[in-house]
Amino acid sequence: KKQNVTKQKVIHERPTVPVSSPTSAYDAMQKFLNLINSDQLIQVLLHCDRHNQVLDKWLIAIVFEYFQRARLQVNMYSREKFFIALYLAIEFEEDEDRKV
């Protein structure tokens, strides 16, 4: 006997990503600013770098953007992730400077 084999189409769908509402974007920004303002080590860095030799507003904004692109939940924001993202932002900026 021949078996009746039904071929099924496998549809590869992209996972749906929930669209951020303005409230969640606001909450993410508040949590990020709270991290910067409350973490002692980040504050030491900001205090020691008064003339923006290492860390400026642009790099802080890039760190926040990396958090958003990584789709980190606000409860995952941490000092360690901040410094990893800061390192990546500085390296990227130096790479861009070398290209010019």
PDB file of N, CA, C and O in Angstrom, residues 13-79:
ATOM      1  N   GLU A  13       7.753  32.620   9.723  1.00  0.00           N
ATOM      2  CA  GLU A  13       7.292  33.959  10.051  1.00  0.00           C
ATOM      3  C   GLU A  13       8.246  34.602  11.022  1.00  0.00           C
ATOM      4  O   GLU A  13       8.825  33.942  11.881  1.00  0.00           O
ATOM      5  N   ARG A  14       8.395  35.875  10.854  1.00  0.00           N
ATOM      6  CA  ARG A  14       9.204  36.616  11.819  1.00  0.00           C
ATOM      7  C   ARG A  14       8.419  36.740  13.111  1.00  0.00           C
ATOM      8  O   ARG A  14       7.201  36.917  13.089  1.00  0.00           O
ATOM      9  N   PRO A  15       9.111  36.634  14.218  1.00  0.00           N
ATOM     10  CA  PRO A  15       8.383  36.801  15.477  1.00  0.00           C
ATOM     11  C   PRO A  15       7.861  38.223  15.579  1.00  0.00           C
ATOM     12  O   PRO A  15       8.521  39.166  15.149  1.00  0.00           O
ATOM     13  N   THR A  16       6.680  38.340  16.101  1.00  0.00           N
ATOM     14  CA  THR A  16       6.117  39.670  16.246  1.00  0.00           C
ATOM     15  C   THR A  16       6.751  40.362  17.433  1.00  0.00           C
ATOM     16  O   THR A  16       6.980  39.765  18.476  1.00  0.00           O
ATOM     17  N   VAL A  17       7.067  41.598  17.231  1.00  0.00           N
ATOM     18  CA  VAL A  17       7.683  42.402  18.279  1.00  0.00           C
ATOM     19  C   VAL A  17       6.645  43.412  18.721  1.00  0.00           C
ATOM     20  O   VAL A  17       6.079  44.133  17.892  1.00  0.00           O
ATOM     21  N   PRO A  18       6.359  43.461  20.009  1.00  0.00           N
ATOM     22  CA  PRO A  18       5.367  44.432  20.450  1.00  0.00           C
ATOM     23  C   PRO A  18       5.857  45.850  20.195  1.00  0.00           C
ATOM     24  O   PRO A  18       7.024  46.173  20.399  1.00  0.00           O
ATOM     25  N   VAL A  19       4.966  46.654  19.695  1.00  0.00           N
ATOM     26  CA  VAL A  19       5.302  48.038  19.428  1.00  0.00           C
ATOM     27  C   VAL A  19       5.340  48.783  20.750  1.00  0.00           C
ATOM     28  O   VAL A  19       4.447  48.645  21.580  1.00  0.00           O
ATOM     29  N   SER A  20       6.389  49.565  20.918  1.00  0.00           N
ATOM     30  CA  SER A  20       6.517  50.316  22.168  1.00  0.00           C
ATOM     31  C   SER A  20       5.496  51.435  22.189  1.00  0.00           C
ATOM     32  O   SER A  20       5.347  52.168  21.227  1.00  0.00           O
ATOM     33  N   SER A  21       4.858  51.547  23.298  1.00  0.00           N
ATOM     34  CA  SER A  21       3.943  52.662  23.460  1.00  0.00           C
ATOM     35  C   SER A  21       4.732  53.821  24.053  1.00  0.00           C
ATOM     36  O   SER A  21       5.802  53.623  24.624  1.00  0.00           O
ATOM     37  N   PRO A  22       4.226  55.040  23.922  1.00  0.00           N
ATOM     38  CA  PRO A  22       4.945  56.177  24.507  1.00  0.00           C
ATOM     39  C   PRO A  22       5.193  56.010  26.003  1.00  0.00           C
ATOM     40  O   PRO A  22       6.207  56.417  26.514  1.00  0.00           O
ATOM     41  N   THR A  23       4.261  55.343  26.689  1.00  0.00           N
ATOM     42  CA  THR A  23       4.441  55.139  28.119  1.00  0.00           C
ATOM     43  C   THR A  23       5.648  54.245  28.388  1.00  0.00           C
ATOM     44  O   THR A  23       6.458  54.537  29.247  1.00  0.00           O
ATOM     45  N   SER A  24       5.798  53.158  27.623  1.00  0.00           N
ATOM     46  CA  SER A  24       6.914  52.260  27.867  1.00  0.00           C
ATOM     47  C   SER A  24       8.238  52.919  27.496  1.00  0.00           C
ATOM     48  O   SER A  24       9.241  52.681  28.142  1.00  0.00           O
ATOM     49  N   ALA A  25       8.258  53.744  26.444  1.00  0.00           N
ATOM     50  CA  ALA A  25       9.480  54.477  26.085  1.00  0.00           C
ATOM     51  C   ALA A  25       9.834  55.466  27.192  1.00  0.00           C
ATOM     52  O   ALA A  25      11.007  55.623  27.545  1.00  0.00           O
ATOM     53  N   TYR A  26       8.825  56.102  27.735  1.00  0.00           N
ATOM     54  CA  TYR A  26       9.042  57.026  28.849  1.00  0.00           C
ATOM     55  C   TYR A  26       9.577  56.275  30.064  1.00  0.00           C
ATOM     56  O   TYR A  26      10.532  56.715  30.707  1.00  0.00           O
ATOM     57  N   ASP A  27       8.983  55.125  30.361  1.00  0.00           N
ATOM     58  CA  ASP A  27       9.444  54.322  31.493  1.00  0.00           C
ATOM     59  C   ASP A  27      10.881  53.862  31.297  1.00  0.00           C
ATOM     60  O   ASP A  27      11.670  53.863  32.239  1.00  0.00           O
ATOM     61  N   ALA A  28      11.214  53.476  30.066  1.00  0.00           N
ATOM     62  CA  ALA A  28      12.579  53.034  29.778  1.00  0.00           C
ATOM     63  C   ALA A  28      13.566  54.183  29.994  1.00  0.00           C
ATOM     64  O   ALA A  28      14.629  53.987  30.590  1.00  0.00           O
ATOM     65  N   MET A  29      13.214  55.362  29.516  1.00  0.00           N
ATOM     66  CA  MET A  29      14.100  56.520  29.693  1.00  0.00           C
ATOM     67  C   MET A  29      14.244  56.860  31.174  1.00  0.00           C
ATOM     68  O   MET A  29      15.343  57.145  31.646  1.00  0.00           O
ATOM     69  N   GLN A  30      13.159  56.815  31.926  1.00  0.00           N
ATOM     70  CA  GLN A  30      13.218  57.108  33.362  1.00  0.00           C
ATOM     71  C   GLN A  30      14.101  56.107  34.087  1.00  0.00           C
ATOM     72  O   GLN A  30      14.904  56.473  34.945  1.00  0.00           O
ATOM     73  N   LYS A  31      13.962  54.836  33.764  1.00  0.00           N
ATOM     74  CA  LYS A  31      14.784  53.802  34.396  1.00  0.00           C
ATOM     75  C   LYS A  31      16.257  54.002  34.051  1.00  0.00           C
ATOM     76  O   LYS A  31      17.134  53.852  34.901  1.00  0.00           O
ATOM     77  N   PHE A  32      16.531  54.350  32.795  1.00  0.00           N
ATOM     78  CA  PHE A  32      17.901  54.596  32.366  1.00  0.00           C
ATOM     79  C   PHE A  32      18.493  55.783  33.121  1.00  0.00           C
ATOM     80  O   PHE A  32      19.615  55.715  33.626  1.00  0.00           O
ATOM     81  N   LEU A  33      17.741  56.860  33.220  1.00  0.00           N
ATOM     82  CA  LEU A  33      18.230  58.044  33.949  1.00  0.00           C
ATOM     83  C   LEU A  33      18.396  57.743  35.429  1.00  0.00           C
ATOM     84  O   LEU A  33      19.345  58.226  36.058  1.00  0.00           O
ATOM     85  N   ASN A  34      17.499  56.934  35.993  1.00  0.00           N
ATOM     86  CA  ASN A  34      17.644  56.538  37.394  1.00  0.00           C
ATOM     87  C   ASN A  34      18.910  55.719  37.601  1.00  0.00           C
ATOM     88  O   ASN A  34      19.599  55.879  38.609  1.00  0.00           O
ATOM     89  N   LEU A  35      19.214  54.852  36.636  1.00  0.00           N
ATOM     90  CA  LEU A  35      20.449  54.070  36.714  1.00  0.00           C
ATOM     91  C   LEU A  35      21.657  54.998  36.737  1.00  0.00           C
ATOM     92  O   LEU A  35      22.537  54.864  37.588  1.00  0.00           O
ATOM     93  N   ILE A  36      21.688  55.953  35.831  1.00  0.00           N
ATOM     94  CA  ILE A  36      22.823  56.875  35.758  1.00  0.00           C
ATOM     95  C   ILE A  36      22.936  57.700  37.035  1.00  0.00           C
ATOM     96  O   ILE A  36      24.032  57.895  37.570  1.00  0.00           O
ATOM     97  N   ASN A  37      21.805  58.183  37.524  1.00  0.00           N
ATOM     98  CA  ASN A  37      21.823  59.071  38.691  1.00  0.00           C
ATOM     99  C   ASN A  37      22.028  58.347  40.010  1.00  0.00           C
ATOM    100  O   ASN A  37      22.500  58.947  40.976  1.00  0.00           O
ATOM    101  N   SER A  38      21.702  57.067  40.076  1.00  0.00           N
ATOM    102  CA  SER A  38      21.775  56.374  41.363  1.00  0.00           C
ATOM    103  C   SER A  38      22.988  55.460  41.502  1.00  0.00           C
ATOM    104  O   SER A  38      23.362  55.126  42.624  1.00  0.00           O
ATOM    105  N   ASP A  39      23.587  55.061  40.396  1.00  0.00           N
ATOM    106  CA  ASP A  39      24.723  54.146  40.478  1.00  0.00           C
ATOM    107  C   ASP A  39      25.978  54.918  40.863  1.00  0.00           C
ATOM    108  O   ASP A  39      26.375  55.872  40.188  1.00  0.00           O
ATOM    109  N   GLN A  40      26.621  54.503  41.935  1.00  0.00           N
ATOM    110  CA  GLN A  40      27.782  55.230  42.451  1.00  0.00           C
ATOM    111  C   GLN A  40      28.964  55.199  41.494  1.00  0.00           C
ATOM    112  O   GLN A  40      29.658  56.205  41.331  1.00  0.00           O
ATOM    113  N   LEU A  41      29.214  54.079  40.849  1.00  0.00           N
ATOM    114  CA  LEU A  41      30.361  53.987  39.942  1.00  0.00           C
ATOM    115  C   LEU A  41      30.162  54.856  38.701  1.00  0.00           C
ATOM    116  O   LEU A  41      31.098  55.531  38.255  1.00  0.00           O
ATOM    117  N   ILE A  42      28.957  54.874  38.178  1.00  0.00           N
ATOM    118  CA  ILE A  42      28.677  55.748  37.032  1.00  0.00           C
ATOM    119  C   ILE A  42      28.820  57.199  37.451  1.00  0.00           C
ATOM    120  O   ILE A  42      29.379  58.024  36.710  1.00  0.00           O
ATOM    121  N   GLN A  43      28.368  57.516  38.647  1.00  0.00           N
ATOM    122  CA  GLN A  43      28.507  58.882  39.144  1.00  0.00           C
ATOM    123  C   GLN A  43      29.975  59.276  39.320  1.00  0.00           C
ATOM    124  O   GLN A  43      30.356  60.407  39.031  1.00  0.00           O
ATOM    125  N   VAL A  44      30.799  58.351  39.791  1.00  0.00           N
ATOM    126  CA  VAL A  44      32.236  58.621  39.923  1.00  0.00           C
ATOM    127  C   VAL A  44      32.818  58.921  38.542  1.00  0.00           C
ATOM    128  O   VAL A  44      33.597  59.865  38.378  1.00  0.00           O
ATOM    129  N   LEU A  45      32.457  58.131  37.544  1.00  0.00           N
ATOM    130  CA  LEU A  45      32.938  58.366  36.186  1.00  0.00           C
ATOM    131  C   LEU A  45      32.518  59.748  35.704  1.00  0.00           C
ATOM    132  O   LEU A  45      33.338  60.495  35.160  1.00  0.00           O
ATOM    133  N   LEU A  46      31.262  60.092  35.890  1.00  0.00           N
ATOM    134  CA  LEU A  46      30.780  61.406  35.463  1.00  0.00           C
ATOM    135  C   LEU A  46      31.490  62.527  36.202  1.00  0.00           C
ATOM    136  O   LEU A  46      31.833  63.562  35.614  1.00  0.00           O
ATOM    137  N   HIS A  47      31.724  62.336  37.485  1.00  0.00           N
ATOM    138  CA  HIS A  47      32.402  63.360  38.293  1.00  0.00           C
ATOM    139  C   HIS A  47      33.858  63.534  37.858  1.00  0.00           C
ATOM    140  O   HIS A  47      34.349  64.662  37.759  1.00  0.00           O
ATOM    141  N   CYS A  48      34.526  62.435  37.590  1.00  0.00           N
ATOM    142  CA  CYS A  48      35.945  62.501  37.200  1.00  0.00           C
ATOM    143  C   CYS A  48      36.120  63.027  35.781  1.00  0.00           C
ATOM    144  O   CYS A  48      37.179  63.540  35.439  1.00  0.00           O
ATOM    145  N   ASP A  49      35.095  62.903  34.974  1.00  0.00           N
ATOM    146  CA  ASP A  49      35.177  63.308  33.573  1.00  0.00           C
ATOM    147  C   ASP A  49      34.392  64.602  33.349  1.00  0.00           C
ATOM    148  O   ASP A  49      33.565  64.701  32.457  1.00  0.00           O
ATOM    149  N   ARG A  50      34.685  65.601  34.145  1.00  0.00           N
ATOM    150  CA  ARG A  50      33.948  66.866  34.084  1.00  0.00           C
ATOM    151  C   ARG A  50      34.085  67.575  32.747  1.00  0.00           C
ATOM    152  O   ARG A  50      33.214  68.323  32.348  1.00  0.00           O
ATOM    153  N   HIS A  51      35.180  67.357  32.056  1.00  0.00           N
ATOM    154  CA  HIS A  51      35.413  68.044  30.787  1.00  0.00           C
ATOM    155  C   HIS A  51      35.053  67.179  29.586  1.00  0.00           C
ATOM    156  O   HIS A  51      35.479  67.447  28.473  1.00  0.00           O
ATOM    157  N   ASN A  52      34.292  66.133  29.831  1.00  0.00           N
ATOM    158  CA  ASN A  52      33.777  65.253  28.776  1.00  0.00           C
ATOM    159  C   ASN A  52      34.874  64.694  27.880  1.00  0.00           C
ATOM    160  O   ASN A  52      34.727  64.646  26.661  1.00  0.00           O
ATOM    161  N   GLN A  53      35.962  64.270  28.485  1.00  0.00           N
ATOM    162  CA  GLN A  53      37.042  63.655  27.717  1.00  0.00           C
ATOM    163  C   GLN A  53      36.692  62.225  27.307  1.00  0.00           C
ATOM    164  O   GLN A  53      37.119  61.755  26.262  1.00  0.00           O
ATOM    165  N   VAL A  54      35.948  61.529  28.138  1.00  0.00           N
ATOM    166  CA  VAL A  54      35.575  60.142  27.850  1.00  0.00           C
ATOM    167  C   VAL A  54      34.084  60.032  27.562  1.00  0.00           C
ATOM    168  O   VAL A  54      33.669  59.414  26.589  1.00  0.00           O
ATOM    169  N   LEU A  55      33.302  60.626  28.402  1.00  0.00           N
ATOM    170  CA  LEU A  55      31.855  60.433  28.360  1.00  0.00           C
ATOM    171  C   LEU A  55      31.151  61.757  28.121  1.00  0.00           C
ATOM    172  O   LEU A  55      31.309  62.695  28.891  1.00  0.00           O
ATOM    173  N   ASP A  56      30.407  61.835  27.051  1.00  0.00           N
ATOM    174  CA  ASP A  56      29.618  63.036  26.793  1.00  0.00           C
ATOM    175  C   ASP A  56      28.159  62.651  26.572  1.00  0.00           C
ATOM    176  O   ASP A  56      27.806  61.471  26.610  1.00  0.00           O
ATOM    177  N   LYS A  57      27.321  63.639  26.363  1.00  0.00           N
ATOM    178  CA  LYS A  57      25.890  63.369  26.202  1.00  0.00           C
ATOM    179  C   LYS A  57      25.622  62.472  24.999  1.00  0.00           C
ATOM    180  O   LYS A  57      24.714  61.650  25.015  1.00  0.00           O
ATOM    181  N   TRP A  58      26.413  62.626  23.955  1.00  0.00           N
ATOM    182  CA  TRP A  58      26.250  61.807  22.757  1.00  0.00           C
ATOM    183  C   TRP A  58      26.455  60.330  23.082  1.00  0.00           C
ATOM    184  O   TRP A  58      25.664  59.483  22.683  1.00  0.00           O
ATOM    185  N   LEU A  59      27.519  60.014  23.805  1.00  0.00           N
ATOM    186  CA  LEU A  59      27.794  58.621  24.154  1.00  0.00           C
ATOM    187  C   LEU A  59      26.734  58.050  25.091  1.00  0.00           C
ATOM    188  O   LEU A  59      26.355  56.888  24.963  1.00  0.00           O
ATOM    189  N   ILE A  60      26.251  58.873  26.004  1.00  0.00           N
ATOM    190  CA  ILE A  60      25.182  58.410  26.901  1.00  0.00           C
ATOM    191  C   ILE A  60      23.927  58.097  26.086  1.00  0.00           C
ATOM    192  O   ILE A  60      23.259  57.092  26.315  1.00  0.00           O
ATOM    193  N   ALA A  61      23.632  58.940  25.100  1.00  0.00           N
ATOM    194  CA  ALA A  61      22.477  58.690  24.235  1.00  0.00           C
ATOM    195  C   ALA A  61      22.670  57.403  23.434  1.00  0.00           C
ATOM    196  O   ALA A  61      21.720  56.637  23.245  1.00  0.00           O
ATOM    197  N   ILE A  62      23.888  57.151  22.977  1.00  0.00           N
ATOM    198  CA  ILE A  62      24.156  55.925  22.236  1.00  0.00           C
ATOM    199  C   ILE A  62      23.973  54.704  23.141  1.00  0.00           C
ATOM    200  O   ILE A  62      23.423  53.689  22.715  1.00  0.00           O
ATOM    201  N   VAL A  63      24.419  54.803  24.384  1.00  0.00           N
ATOM    202  CA  VAL A  63      24.232  53.702  25.333  1.00  0.00           C
ATOM    203  C   VAL A  63      22.746  53.408  25.494  1.00  0.00           C
ATOM    204  O   VAL A  63      22.322  52.249  25.440  1.00  0.00           O
ATOM    205  N   PHE A  64      21.943  54.446  25.648  1.00  0.00           N
ATOM    206  CA  PHE A  64      20.496  54.243  25.764  1.00  0.00           C
ATOM    207  C   PHE A  64      19.948  53.597  24.495  1.00  0.00           C
ATOM    208  O   PHE A  64      19.125  52.677  24.554  1.00  0.00           O
ATOM    209  N   GLU A  65      20.412  54.046  23.334  1.00  0.00           N
ATOM    210  CA  GLU A  65      19.960  53.458  22.068  1.00  0.00           C
ATOM    211  C   GLU A  65      20.332  51.982  21.990  1.00  0.00           C
ATOM    212  O   GLU A  65      19.540  51.161  21.521  1.00  0.00           O
ATOM    213  N   TYR A  66      21.524  51.630  22.442  1.00  0.00           N
ATOM    214  CA  TYR A  66      21.917  50.213  22.461  1.00  0.00           C
ATOM    215  C   TYR A  66      21.002  49.402  23.366  1.00  0.00           C
ATOM    216  O   TYR A  66      20.631  48.277  23.032  1.00  0.00           O
ATOM    217  N   PHE A  67      20.633  49.969  24.506  1.00  0.00           N
ATOM    218  CA  PHE A  67      19.689  49.282  25.392  1.00  0.00           C
ATOM    219  C   PHE A  67      18.366  49.029  24.659  1.00  0.00           C
ATOM    220  O   PHE A  67      17.787  47.957  24.769  1.00  0.00           O
ATOM    221  N   GLN A  68      17.914  50.037  23.915  1.00  0.00           N
ATOM    222  CA  GLN A  68      16.656  49.907  23.188  1.00  0.00           C
ATOM    223  C   GLN A  68      16.769  48.881  22.065  1.00  0.00           C
ATOM    224  O   GLN A  68      15.880  48.057  21.879  1.00  0.00           O
ATOM    225  N   ARG A  69      17.861  48.930  21.326  1.00  0.00           N
ATOM    226  CA  ARG A  69      18.038  47.992  20.211  1.00  0.00           C
ATOM    227  C   ARG A  69      18.185  46.554  20.697  1.00  0.00           C
ATOM    228  O   ARG A  69      17.798  45.617  19.998  1.00  0.00           O
ATOM    229  N   ALA A  70      18.755  46.397  21.880  1.00  0.00           N
ATOM    230  CA  ALA A  70      18.881  45.058  22.456  1.00  0.00           C
ATOM    231  C   ALA A  70      17.554  44.585  23.047  1.00  0.00           C
ATOM    232  O   ALA A  70      17.446  43.448  23.492  1.00  0.00           O
ATOM    233  N   ARG A  71      16.582  45.471  23.049  1.00  0.00           N
ATOM    234  CA  ARG A  71      15.256  45.186  23.600  1.00  0.00           C
ATOM    235  C   ARG A  71      15.335  44.708  25.046  1.00  0.00           C
ATOM    236  O   ARG A  71      14.644  43.772  25.445  1.00  0.00           O
ATOM    237  N   LEU A  72      16.204  45.376  25.790  1.00  0.00           N
ATOM    238  CA  LEU A  72      16.316  45.050  27.210  1.00  0.00           C
ATOM    239  C   LEU A  72      15.059  45.510  27.933  1.00  0.00           C
ATOM    240  O   LEU A  72      14.572  46.614  27.694  1.00  0.00           O
ATOM    241  N   GLN A  73      14.564  44.671  28.794  1.00  0.00           N
ATOM    242  CA  GLN A  73      13.478  45.082  29.671  1.00  0.00           C
ATOM    243  C   GLN A  73      14.070  46.025  30.713  1.00  0.00           C
ATOM    244  O   GLN A  73      15.241  45.904  31.073  1.00  0.00           O
ATOM    245  N   VAL A  74      13.268  46.953  31.206  1.00  0.00           N
ATOM    246  CA  VAL A  74      13.806  47.945  32.141  1.00  0.00           C
ATOM    247  C   VAL A  74      14.384  47.296  33.395  1.00  0.00           C
ATOM    248  O   VAL A  74      15.320  47.830  33.987  1.00  0.00           O
ATOM    249  N   ASN A  75      13.872  46.133  33.779  1.00  0.00           N
ATOM    250  CA  ASN A  75      14.420  45.471  34.962  1.00  0.00           C
ATOM    251  C   ASN A  75      15.798  44.843  34.682  1.00  0.00           C
ATOM    252  O   ASN A  75      16.458  44.369  35.591  1.00  0.00           O
ATOM    253  N   MET A  76      16.227  44.852  33.407  1.00  0.00           N
ATOM    254  CA  MET A  76      17.532  44.308  33.050  1.00  0.00           C
ATOM    255  C   MET A  76      18.610  45.388  32.958  1.00  0.00           C
ATOM    256  O   MET A  76      19.775  45.076  32.729  1.00  0.00           O
ATOM    257  N   TYR A  77      18.231  46.657  33.112  1.00  0.00           N
ATOM    258  CA  TYR A  77      19.209  47.729  33.065  1.00  0.00           C
ATOM    259  C   TYR A  77      20.139  47.584  34.263  1.00  0.00           C
ATOM    260  O   TYR A  77      19.685  47.439  35.390  1.00  0.00           O
ATOM    261  N   SER A  78      21.438  47.620  34.001  1.00  0.00           N
ATOM    262  CA  SER A  78      22.393  47.451  35.095  1.00  0.00           C
ATOM    263  C   SER A  78      23.681  48.194  34.784  1.00  0.00           C
ATOM    264  O   SER A  78      23.924  48.613  33.642  1.00  0.00           O
ATOM    265  N   ARG A  79      24.488  48.329  35.810  1.00  0.00           N
ATOM    266  CA  ARG A  79      25.797  48.958  35.683  1.00  0.00           C
ATOM    267  C   ARG A  79      26.647  48.207  34.661  1.00  0.00           C
ATOM    268  O   ARG A  79      27.291  48.816  33.809  1.00  0.00           O
TER     269      ARG A  79
END
